[in-house]
């Protein structure tokens, strides 16, 4: 990897960062005391920091760098597009070549009759679009009372007021006046943490039937849509029991409500298919996309919608859009990213080769004394930490205390593996090789060992 030295000393960078840069989802004063790690470069699955350390990025950035870092083809395309046409909008009877080509390509890749794309700059924006689009759809169909959207606790759909309200993160709802009205939440299908004495299959049905119960409670003629991630990501990579999605699909078919699949993390190969909906066997009316669409090289998101919804929305003026909807540079970069994913058969490799290999290696971590379960779909996986796996016990310490301690060991071992509460999660670039998977697992095991030692030393290896 090229060694860039054209920046200030790390301490000076950290001081400037602490003085002026406000970080998302961060307690600024804590970070200022410790100093942010300054990431300066990347190649493949590897990052480099300002001290020259090589870090194995088992999170693909923020679940997005599917083709890995350092693909100069995307930089070339961006430079070419910036020279030719850096920006134009798609509002007033105009279009641009990259935007229309990307929409056509997405229509080709998306399943079923999802053939129309409304672009946004991010996943949050796209879910705001969805919120307004499903309500407008029903209003145009003569059913303006169908307004409420059902979502799930611990879901993540973004951080804007609309998408954050759709999400089910209670910590987010506690700040800034969320959720907005017209959104209802049901339980997540997290059998490990919430399944009690039920079998996973029974718990899957139990959770899915909460959707039916909520529709009955609020009245079918008031419900616009159900939104869910095929596999929850930010909530901790919650893989639903096998009974869950078939039952949700049955309910959505029988009741007059739209199904929005939030594919922001699951999309573009993450689960071993182009879309998580295909892996989990659901047929959405709308899919939210972002992240892997451009492998994070440019900010871009969107909603892929069915022929039926496009026809209804298309018959009126939909008073909605973003300055950067269909941004030509972002769209050109996304197209190049999709070309690489397709021509290098990366999704297929995840399905048939590296995905099954990672699964085998990752699931073997369940033999670690502090790991209760290891679940993985394609290349998104989660380890549930526990002081007593026979009882699926939670730690007596506040949720996240132990997860944070293990994460600290990952950080020290130059492995980016995050914690969500007391779960450890991975979502590596899809181009990870078998040898790199071995390295990831070696570092993860070492971090678990060291983490457990630290937990024991702190007297925290005790069940609630
Ligand atoms: N939907 C899903 C399923 C997501 O995971 C969004 C929507 C919002 O996308 P934007 O592009 O607006 O961020 C996301 C984003 C985390 C974490 O801590 C996850 C996300 C964002 C920030 C942090 O895992 N996912």
Short mmCIF file of C-alpha atoms and ligand atoms in Angstrom, two decimals:
data_model
loop_
_atom_site.label_atom_id
_atom_site.label_comp_id
_atom_site.label_asym_id
_atom_site.label_seq_id
_atom_site.Cartn_x
_atom_site.Cartn_y
_atom_site.Cartn_z
CA UNK A 1 0.00 0.00 0.00
CA UNK A 2 1.27 3.44 -0.84
CA UNK A 3 2.54 5.28 2.23
CA UNK A 4 1.10 8.77 2.34
CA UNK A 5 2.84 11.15 4.70
CA UNK A 6 1.41 14.44 3.53
CA UNK A 7 -0.54 15.08 6.69
CA UNK A 8 0.16 16.43 10.16
CA UNK A 9 1.26 14.30 13.08
CA UNK A 10 -1.55 12.17 14.48
CA UNK A 11 -1.82 14.15 17.72
CA UNK A 12 -2.26 17.40 15.81
CA UNK A 13 -4.93 15.85 13.58
CA UNK A 14 -6.76 14.54 16.65
CA UNK A 15 -6.65 17.93 18.32
CA UNK A 16 -8.15 19.63 15.28
CA UNK A 17 -10.76 16.90 14.97
CA UNK A 18 -11.76 17.25 18.62
CA UNK A 19 -11.94 21.04 18.34
CA UNK A 20 -14.15 21.26 15.27
CA UNK A 21 -15.54 17.98 14.02
CA UNK A 22 -18.82 16.65 15.49
CA UNK A 23 -19.03 12.87 15.08
CA UNK A 24 -22.28 10.91 14.54
CA UNK A 25 -23.57 8.72 17.38
CA UNK A 26 -20.65 9.78 19.60
CA UNK A 27 -20.15 11.39 22.99
CA UNK A 28 -17.83 14.14 21.82
CA UNK A 29 -16.09 14.74 25.13
CA UNK A 30 -15.20 11.05 25.55
CA UNK A 31 -13.79 10.90 22.05
CA UNK A 32 -11.85 14.13 22.52
CA UNK A 33 -10.21 12.68 25.63
CA UNK A 34 -9.06 9.60 23.77
CA UNK A 35 -8.47 10.94 20.26
CA UNK A 36 -10.12 9.60 17.10
CA UNK A 37 -8.25 7.04 15.06
CA UNK A 38 -7.35 8.76 11.80
CA UNK A 39 -7.94 6.55 8.77
CA UNK A 40 -5.82 7.61 5.82
CA UNK A 41 -6.04 4.91 3.16
CA UNK A 42 -7.41 1.58 2.07
CA UNK A 43 -6.87 -1.31 -0.28
CA UNK A 44 -9.05 -4.41 -0.62
CA UNK A 45 -10.22 -5.30 2.89
CA UNK A 46 -7.37 -3.37 4.54
CA UNK A 47 -7.34 0.13 6.00
CA UNK A 48 -4.33 2.18 6.99
CA UNK A 49 -4.26 4.72 9.80
CA UNK A 50 -2.12 7.80 10.32
CA UNK A 51 0.37 5.75 12.37
CA UNK A 52 0.84 3.32 9.48
CA UNK A 53 -1.07 0.43 11.11
CA UNK A 54 -2.79 -2.02 8.74
CA UNK A 55 -6.32 -2.72 9.93
CA UNK A 56 -8.54 -5.60 8.75
CA UNK A 57 -11.89 -3.97 8.09
CA UNK A 58 -14.44 -6.67 8.85
CA UNK A 59 -17.25 -4.08 8.64
CA UNK A 60 -16.68 -2.88 5.04
CA UNK A 61 -16.69 0.69 6.32
CA UNK A 62 -20.25 1.02 7.51
CA UNK A 63 -21.57 -2.13 5.76
CA UNK A 64 -20.98 -0.58 2.37
CA UNK A 65 -17.58 -1.12 0.73
CA UNK A 66 -18.71 -4.33 -0.99
CA UNK A 67 -16.03 -4.34 -3.72
CA UNK A 68 -13.29 -3.34 -1.26
CA UNK A 69 -11.12 -0.23 -1.08
CA UNK A 70 -8.83 1.14 -3.74
CA UNK A 71 -10.62 0.30 -6.99
CA UNK A 72 -9.21 2.99 -9.27
CA UNK A 73 -11.80 2.24 -11.98
CA UNK A 74 -14.36 4.07 -9.84
CA UNK A 75 -12.06 7.04 -9.39
CA UNK A 76 -11.50 7.18 -13.15
CA UNK A 77 -15.21 7.09 -13.89
CA UNK A 78 -15.86 9.84 -11.33
CA UNK A 79 -13.15 12.07 -12.80
CA UNK A 80 -14.42 11.51 -16.35
CA UNK A 81 -18.02 12.26 -15.35
CA UNK A 82 -16.98 15.38 -13.41
CA UNK A 83 -15.23 16.73 -16.47
CA UNK A 84 -18.13 15.97 -18.76
CA UNK A 85 -21.07 16.92 -16.56
CA UNK A 86 -20.43 17.28 -12.82
CA UNK A 87 -24.03 18.02 -11.95
CA UNK A 88 -27.42 18.42 -13.39
CA UNK A 89 -30.84 17.86 -11.85
CA UNK A 90 -33.69 15.65 -12.96
CA UNK A 91 -36.53 17.87 -11.77
CA UNK A 92 -37.67 19.98 -14.70
CA UNK A 93 -38.16 17.72 -17.70
CA UNK A 94 -34.47 16.85 -17.98
CA UNK A 95 -32.48 13.73 -17.33
CA UNK A 96 -28.83 12.68 -17.44
CA UNK A 97 -27.23 9.65 -19.07
CA UNK A 98 -25.77 8.10 -15.89
CA UNK A 99 -29.05 8.48 -13.96
CA UNK A 100 -31.20 6.86 -16.62
CA UNK A 101 -28.68 4.11 -17.25
CA UNK A 102 -28.43 3.31 -13.56
CA UNK A 103 -32.22 3.21 -13.23
CA UNK A 104 -32.42 0.80 -16.17
CA UNK A 105 -29.65 -1.38 -14.73
CA UNK A 106 -31.36 -1.54 -11.34
CA UNK A 107 -34.64 -2.51 -12.99
CA UNK A 108 -32.77 -5.38 -14.66
CA UNK A 109 -31.17 -6.56 -11.39
CA UNK A 110 -34.17 -6.15 -9.10
CA UNK A 111 -36.58 -9.07 -8.76
CA UNK A 112 -40.14 -9.27 -10.09
CA UNK A 113 -41.86 -6.14 -11.29
CA UNK A 114 -39.60 -3.70 -9.41
CA UNK A 115 -38.75 -1.67 -12.48
CA UNK A 116 -38.70 1.99 -11.45
CA UNK A 117 -36.21 3.94 -9.39
CA UNK A 118 -36.55 7.15 -7.38
CA UNK A 119 -33.06 8.34 -6.46
CA UNK A 120 -31.89 9.85 -3.18
CA UNK A 121 -28.56 10.75 -1.64
CA UNK A 122 -28.66 8.17 1.15
CA UNK A 123 -30.65 5.39 2.76
CA UNK A 124 -32.30 7.82 5.17
CA UNK A 125 -33.50 10.01 2.34
CA UNK A 126 -34.75 6.99 0.41
CA UNK A 127 -36.81 5.83 3.39
CA UNK A 128 -38.24 9.35 3.72
CA UNK A 129 -39.23 9.00 0.09
CA UNK A 130 -40.87 5.65 0.86
CA UNK A 131 -42.80 7.07 3.76
CA UNK A 132 -44.30 9.78 1.59
CA UNK A 133 -44.69 7.51 -1.44
CA UNK A 134 -46.72 4.76 0.25
CA UNK A 135 -49.04 7.32 1.83
CA UNK A 136 -49.42 9.16 -1.47
CA UNK A 137 -50.05 5.85 -3.23
CA UNK A 138 -53.03 5.04 -1.03
CA UNK A 139 -54.36 8.59 -1.21
CA UNK A 140 -54.27 8.40 -5.00
CA UNK A 141 -56.07 5.05 -4.83
CA UNK A 142 -58.89 6.78 -2.97
CA UNK A 143 -57.89 5.44 0.46
CA UNK A 144 -56.32 8.45 2.19
CA UNK A 145 -56.91 6.89 5.63
CA UNK A 146 -54.25 4.29 4.90
CA UNK A 147 -51.41 6.25 6.52
CA UNK A 148 -49.83 4.17 9.27
CA UNK A 149 -46.61 2.33 8.65
CA UNK A 150 -45.75 -0.67 10.80
CA UNK A 151 -42.09 -1.25 11.61
CA UNK A 152 -40.14 -3.14 14.26
CA UNK A 153 -38.37 -2.29 17.47
CA UNK A 154 -34.59 -2.25 17.05
CA UNK A 155 -34.91 -1.77 13.29
CA UNK A 156 -32.62 0.79 11.67
CA UNK A 157 -33.97 2.75 8.74
CA UNK A 158 -31.92 5.94 8.95
CA UNK A 159 -31.36 9.03 11.03
CA UNK A 160 -33.54 11.74 9.50
CA UNK A 161 -36.77 12.58 11.33
CA UNK A 162 -38.84 10.38 9.01
CA UNK A 163 -36.51 7.41 8.68
CA UNK A 164 -35.45 7.59 12.33
CA UNK A 165 -39.13 7.41 13.27
CA UNK A 166 -39.56 4.38 11.02
CA UNK A 167 -36.63 2.79 12.82
CA UNK A 168 -37.13 1.28 16.22
CA UNK A 169 -34.10 2.55 18.12
CA UNK A 170 -35.42 3.82 21.44
CA UNK A 171 -32.27 5.84 22.12
CA UNK A 172 -32.88 7.77 18.92
CA UNK A 173 -36.57 8.27 19.65
CA UNK A 174 -35.62 9.81 22.99
CA UNK A 175 -33.97 12.79 21.30
CA UNK A 176 -35.44 15.46 19.06
CA UNK A 177 -39.13 14.71 18.99
CA UNK A 178 -39.37 11.31 17.38
CA UNK A 179 -41.21 9.23 16.35
CA UNK A 180 -43.52 11.29 14.21
CA UNK A 181 -47.20 10.22 14.27
CA UNK A 182 -48.48 7.40 12.11
CA UNK A 183 -45.81 4.81 12.82
CA UNK A 184 -46.34 1.68 14.93
CA UNK A 185 -43.76 -0.85 16.05
CA UNK A 186 -43.89 -4.59 16.69
CA UNK A 187 -41.23 -6.88 18.20
CA UNK A 188 -38.13 -7.98 16.31
CA UNK A 189 -37.58 -11.70 15.66
CA UNK A 190 -34.52 -11.93 17.95
CA UNK A 191 -34.91 -15.44 19.32
CA UNK A 192 -31.60 -15.47 21.22
CA UNK A 193 -32.42 -12.45 23.34
CA UNK A 194 -36.19 -12.42 23.42
CA UNK A 195 -37.39 -15.93 22.53
CA UNK A 196 -37.76 -17.13 26.13
CA UNK A 197 -38.82 -20.77 26.30
CA UNK A 198 -40.20 -20.87 22.78
CA UNK A 199 -38.49 -22.83 20.01
CA UNK A 200 -37.00 -20.60 17.29
CA UNK A 201 -39.73 -21.68 14.86
CA UNK A 202 -42.53 -20.93 17.30
CA UNK A 203 -40.96 -17.59 18.14
CA UNK A 204 -40.68 -16.72 14.43
CA UNK A 205 -44.42 -17.31 14.03
CA UNK A 206 -45.18 -15.46 17.26
CA UNK A 207 -43.30 -12.36 16.06
CA UNK A 208 -44.76 -12.47 12.55
CA UNK A 209 -48.29 -12.74 13.95
CA UNK A 210 -47.74 -9.53 15.86
CA UNK A 211 -48.04 -7.88 12.45
CA UNK A 212 -51.47 -9.41 11.97
CA UNK A 213 -52.48 -8.43 15.50
CA UNK A 214 -51.30 -4.84 14.95
CA UNK A 215 -53.23 -4.61 11.67
CA UNK A 216 -56.36 -5.86 13.47
CA UNK A 217 -55.81 -3.48 16.38
CA UNK A 218 -55.38 -0.38 14.22
CA UNK A 219 -57.72 -1.46 11.41
CA UNK A 220 -56.60 -2.61 7.98
CA UNK A 221 -58.02 0.51 6.37
CA UNK A 222 -55.55 2.65 8.34
CA UNK A 223 -52.36 0.74 7.43
CA UNK A 224 -50.25 1.77 4.46
CA UNK A 225 -47.23 -0.51 4.70
CA UNK A 226 -44.92 -2.75 6.67
CA UNK A 227 -41.20 -1.95 6.48
CA UNK A 228 -38.38 -4.28 7.49
CA UNK A 229 -34.80 -5.22 6.76
CA UNK A 230 -34.68 -8.80 5.38
CA UNK A 231 -31.92 -9.39 7.95
CA UNK A 232 -31.55 -6.61 10.56
CA UNK A 233 -28.10 -5.05 10.35
CA UNK A 234 -27.43 -2.20 12.76
CA UNK A 235 -29.69 -3.89 15.33
CA UNK A 236 -27.01 -6.58 15.67
CA UNK A 237 -27.37 -8.82 12.60
CA UNK A 238 -30.56 -10.48 13.76
CA UNK A 239 -31.23 -13.48 11.52
CA UNK A 240 -34.93 -14.30 11.82
CA UNK A 241 -36.11 -17.88 12.44
CA UNK A 242 -37.04 -19.71 9.24
CA UNK A 243 -40.76 -19.46 9.95
CA UNK A 244 -40.71 -15.66 10.13
CA UNK A 245 -40.63 -14.36 6.57
CA UNK A 246 -43.08 -16.89 5.05
CA UNK A 247 -45.63 -15.90 7.71
CA UNK A 248 -45.01 -12.16 7.18
CA UNK A 249 -45.42 -12.71 3.43
CA UNK A 250 -48.71 -14.53 3.97
CA UNK A 251 -50.03 -11.68 6.11
CA UNK A 252 -48.96 -8.98 3.67
CA UNK A 253 -50.63 -10.87 0.80
CA UNK A 254 -53.88 -11.41 2.67
CA UNK A 255 -54.11 -7.86 3.95
CA UNK A 256 -54.16 -4.80 1.78
CA UNK A 257 -50.76 -3.40 2.81
CA UNK A 258 -47.53 -2.72 0.98
CA UNK A 259 -44.26 -4.44 1.88
CA UNK A 260 -41.14 -2.26 1.92
CA UNK A 261 -37.88 -4.23 2.14
CA UNK A 262 -35.06 -2.07 3.41
CA UNK A 263 -32.13 -3.48 1.44
CA UNK A 264 -29.67 -0.75 2.39
CA UNK A 265 -27.37 -3.33 4.03
CA UNK A 266 -28.68 -6.58 2.52
CA UNK A 267 -28.60 -5.37 -1.08
CA UNK A 268 -25.87 -5.86 -3.66
CA UNK A 269 -24.55 -9.24 -2.64
CA UNK A 270 -24.30 -8.98 1.14
CA UNK A 271 -26.50 -12.05 1.73
CA UNK A 272 -25.17 -14.07 -1.21
CA UNK A 273 -27.86 -12.94 -3.65
CA UNK A 274 -28.28 -9.56 -5.30
CA UNK A 275 -30.92 -8.70 -2.71
CA UNK A 276 -31.73 -9.98 0.77
CA UNK A 277 -35.37 -10.32 -0.32
CA UNK A 278 -34.27 -13.10 -2.66
CA UNK A 279 -32.29 -14.86 0.07
CA UNK A 280 -35.17 -14.62 2.54
CA UNK A 281 -37.88 -15.35 -0.05
CA UNK A 282 -39.99 -12.22 0.09
CA UNK A 283 -41.65 -10.21 -2.65
CA UNK A 284 -41.56 -6.53 -1.75
CA UNK A 285 -43.46 -3.69 -3.40
CA UNK A 286 -40.59 -1.29 -2.71
CA UNK A 287 -36.92 -1.84 -1.93
CA UNK A 288 -34.73 0.79 -0.23
CA UNK A 289 -31.16 0.81 -1.55
CA UNK A 290 -27.92 2.69 -0.71
CA UNK A 291 -24.49 1.64 0.66
CA UNK A 292 -23.43 -1.30 -1.59
CA UNK A 293 -25.08 0.39 -4.59
CA UNK A 294 -21.88 2.43 -4.97
CA UNK A 295 -19.78 0.39 -2.51
CA UNK A 296 -19.74 3.67 -0.56
CA UNK A 297 -17.49 5.37 -3.12
CA UNK A 298 -20.18 8.01 -3.64
CA UNK A 299 -23.22 8.88 -1.52
CA UNK A 300 -26.28 7.56 -3.33
CA UNK A 301 -29.50 5.78 -2.40
CA UNK A 302 -32.92 5.18 -3.82
CA UNK A 303 -36.23 3.37 -3.87
CA UNK A 304 -36.93 0.66 -6.44
CA UNK A 305 -40.69 0.44 -6.85
CA UNK A 306 -43.17 -1.89 -8.55
CA UNK A 307 -44.92 -1.24 -11.85
CA UNK A 308 -48.20 -0.78 -9.98
CA UNK A 309 -46.85 1.84 -7.55
CA UNK A 310 -45.00 3.66 -10.32
CA UNK A 311 -48.21 3.78 -12.37
CA UNK A 312 -50.27 5.22 -9.51
CA UNK A 313 -47.64 7.71 -8.35
CA UNK A 314 -46.84 8.57 -11.96
CA UNK A 315 -50.39 9.72 -12.65
CA UNK A 316 -50.01 12.68 -10.31
CA UNK A 317 -47.28 15.18 -9.50
CA UNK A 318 -45.30 13.69 -6.60
CA UNK A 319 -44.05 16.80 -4.81
CA UNK A 320 -40.82 15.28 -3.59
CA UNK A 321 -37.15 15.14 -4.57
CA UNK A 322 -33.61 16.00 -3.59
CA UNK A 323 -31.04 18.25 -5.24
CA UNK A 324 -28.84 15.20 -5.60
CA UNK A 325 -31.52 12.74 -6.79
CA UNK A 326 -29.79 10.85 -9.61
CA UNK A 327 -26.54 12.81 -9.20
CA UNK A 328 -24.59 12.04 -12.39
CA UNK A 329 -21.21 11.45 -10.73
CA UNK A 330 -22.71 9.21 -8.04
CA UNK A 331 -24.78 7.36 -10.65
CA UNK A 332 -21.78 6.83 -12.93
CA UNK A 333 -19.74 5.48 -10.02
CA UNK A 334 -22.61 3.19 -8.97
CA UNK A 335 -22.83 1.82 -12.52
CA UNK A 336 -19.13 1.05 -12.50
CA UNK A 337 -19.50 -0.63 -9.11
CA UNK A 338 -22.33 -2.81 -10.45
CA UNK A 339 -20.22 -3.67 -13.50
CA UNK A 340 -17.42 -4.89 -11.24
CA UNK A 341 -19.79 -6.86 -8.99
CA UNK A 342 -21.28 -8.52 -12.06
CA UNK A 343 -18.24 -9.10 -14.26
CA UNK A 344 -16.09 -10.39 -11.43
CA UNK A 345 -18.96 -12.64 -10.30
CA UNK A 346 -18.54 -11.33 -6.75
CA UNK A 347 -22.11 -12.08 -5.65
CA UNK A 348 -21.78 -15.61 -7.00
CA UNK A 349 -18.48 -16.07 -5.17
CA UNK A 350 -20.16 -15.07 -1.90
CA UNK A 351 -22.97 -17.56 -2.59
CA UNK A 352 -20.82 -20.49 -3.64
CA UNK A 353 -17.30 -20.12 -2.33
CA UNK A 354 -16.16 -17.50 0.17
CA UNK A 355 -19.60 -17.14 1.81
CA UNK A 356 -19.89 -20.84 2.77
CA UNK A 357 -16.22 -20.81 3.85
CA UNK A 358 -16.73 -17.76 6.07
CA UNK A 359 -19.89 -19.36 7.46
CA UNK A 360 -18.01 -22.52 8.43
CA UNK A 361 -15.19 -20.58 10.09
CA UNK A 362 -17.47 -18.06 11.77
CA UNK A 363 -19.90 -20.66 13.15
CA UNK A 364 -16.92 -22.49 14.67
CA UNK A 365 -16.49 -19.48 16.98
CA UNK A 366 -19.60 -20.73 18.79
CA UNK A 367 -17.30 -23.16 20.62
CA UNK A 368 -15.71 -20.18 22.39
CA UNK A 369 -16.79 -20.19 26.08
CA UNK A 370 -18.18 -16.65 25.86
CA UNK A 371 -20.05 -17.10 22.53
CA UNK A 372 -23.61 -18.35 22.79
CA UNK A 373 -24.57 -18.38 19.15
CA UNK A 374 -22.88 -17.51 15.86
CA UNK A 375 -25.33 -16.64 13.08
CA UNK A 376 -24.35 -15.59 9.59
CA UNK A 377 -26.11 -15.04 6.26
CA UNK A 378 -23.82 -14.53 3.30
CA UNK A 379 -21.35 -12.02 4.65
CA UNK A 380 -23.21 -10.52 7.58
CA UNK A 381 -22.71 -12.28 10.88
CA UNK A 382 -23.20 -11.92 14.61
CA UNK A 383 -21.85 -13.51 17.80
CA UNK A 384 -24.04 -13.36 20.90
CA UNK A 385 -21.82 -13.03 23.98
CA UNK A 386 -22.98 -14.70 27.16
CA UNK A 387 -21.65 -15.75 30.56
CA UNK A 388 -23.70 -18.98 30.35
CA UNK A 389 -24.63 -20.36 26.96
CA UNK A 390 -26.77 -23.18 28.30
CA UNK A 391 -29.28 -20.62 29.58
CA UNK A 392 -28.77 -17.95 26.89
CA UNK A 393 -27.98 -15.77 29.91
CA UNK A 394 -27.41 -12.05 29.70
CA UNK A 395 -24.55 -10.43 31.60
CA UNK A 396 -25.34 -8.77 34.93
CA UNK A 397 -23.45 -5.67 33.74
CA UNK A 398 -25.34 -3.07 31.67
CA UNK A 399 -25.96 -4.29 28.11
CA UNK A 400 -23.01 -3.37 25.92
CA UNK A 401 -20.41 -3.27 28.70
CA UNK A 402 -18.92 -6.63 27.78
CA UNK A 403 -19.39 -6.08 24.04
CA UNK A 404 -17.44 -2.84 24.33
CA UNK A 405 -14.60 -4.59 26.16
CA UNK A 406 -14.27 -7.17 23.39
CA UNK A 407 -14.46 -4.44 20.80
CA UNK A 408 -11.57 -2.68 22.52
CA UNK A 409 -9.49 -5.84 22.08
CA UNK A 410 -10.49 -5.99 18.38
CA UNK A 411 -9.40 -2.38 18.01
CA UNK A 412 -6.05 -3.18 19.64
CA UNK A 413 -5.64 -6.23 17.37
CA UNK A 414 -6.26 -4.13 14.26
CA UNK A 415 -9.54 -5.84 13.52
CA UNK A 416 -12.65 -3.80 12.91
CA UNK A 417 -15.40 -5.93 14.40
CA UNK A 418 -18.14 -3.86 16.00
CA UNK A 419 -20.32 -4.52 19.01
CA UNK A 420 -24.04 -3.88 19.22
CA UNK A 421 -24.92 -4.33 22.86
CA UNK A 422 -23.34 -7.65 23.74
CA UNK A 423 -23.24 -8.92 20.18
CA UNK A 424 -20.14 -8.77 18.00
CA UNK A 425 -20.89 -8.22 14.32
CA UNK A 426 -19.07 -8.54 11.01
CA UNK A 427 -19.87 -7.47 7.47
CA UNK A 428 -16.60 -7.64 5.53
CA UNK A 429 -16.01 -6.49 1.96
CA UNK A 430 -17.41 -9.16 -0.37
CA UNK A 431 -14.02 -9.53 -2.06
CA UNK A 432 -12.43 -11.03 1.06
CA UNK A 433 -10.36 -14.11 0.19
CA UNK A 434 -10.17 -17.43 2.04
CA UNK A 435 -6.73 -16.53 3.43
CA UNK A 436 -8.09 -13.18 4.65
CA UNK A 437 -11.06 -14.97 6.23
CA UNK A 438 -8.58 -17.12 8.16
CA UNK A 439 -6.84 -13.96 9.36
CA UNK A 440 -10.16 -12.39 10.36
CA UNK A 441 -11.12 -15.46 12.39
CA UNK A 442 -7.68 -15.66 14.03
CA UNK A 443 -7.90 -12.04 15.14
CA UNK A 444 -11.52 -12.44 16.25
CA UNK A 445 -10.66 -15.48 18.38
CA UNK A 446 -7.69 -13.70 19.93
CA UNK A 447 -9.87 -10.67 20.69
CA UNK A 448 -12.53 -12.91 22.26
CA UNK A 449 -9.91 -14.63 24.42
CA UNK A 450 -8.39 -11.34 25.55
CA UNK A 451 -11.83 -9.81 25.99
CA UNK A 452 -13.00 -12.68 28.15
CA UNK A 453 -9.87 -12.42 30.29
CA UNK A 454 -10.53 -8.70 30.78
CA UNK A 455 -14.20 -9.36 31.58
CA UNK A 456 -13.24 -11.97 34.17
CA UNK A 457 -10.61 -9.73 35.66
CA UNK A 458 -13.18 -6.96 36.05
CA UNK A 459 -15.49 -9.44 37.79
CA UNK A 460 -18.09 -9.09 35.05
CA UNK A 461 -18.34 -12.70 33.89
CA UNK A 462 -21.57 -13.14 35.80
CA UNK A 463 -25.12 -13.72 34.62
CA UNK A 464 -27.99 -11.36 35.31
N1 LIG B 1 -31.58 1.46 6.24
C1 LIG B 1 -30.72 0.56 6.75
C2 LIG B 1 -31.14 -0.86 6.83
C3 LIG B 1 -29.46 0.98 7.19
O1 LIG B 1 -28.63 0.06 7.72
C4 LIG B 1 -30.04 3.22 6.56
C5 LIG B 1 -31.27 2.75 6.13
C6 LIG B 1 -29.75 4.67 6.43
O2 LIG B 1 -28.81 4.91 5.43
P1 LIG B 1 -27.93 6.25 5.45
O3 LIG B 1 -27.23 6.18 4.12
O4 LIG B 1 -28.83 7.40 5.51
O5 LIG B 1 -27.03 6.16 6.64
C7 LIG B 1 -29.12 2.33 7.09
C8 LIG B 1 -27.78 2.84 7.55
C9 LIG B 1 -24.43 1.11 12.40
C10 LIG B 1 -24.92 2.04 11.35
O6 LIG B 1 -24.01 1.57 13.46
C11 LIG B 1 -25.71 1.57 10.33
C12 LIG B 1 -26.19 2.47 9.38
C13 LIG B 1 -25.85 3.80 9.45
C14 LIG B 1 -25.05 4.27 10.48
C15 LIG B 1 -24.57 3.39 11.45
O7 LIG B 1 -24.44 -0.11 12.18
N2 LIG B 1 -27.06 1.99 8.40
#
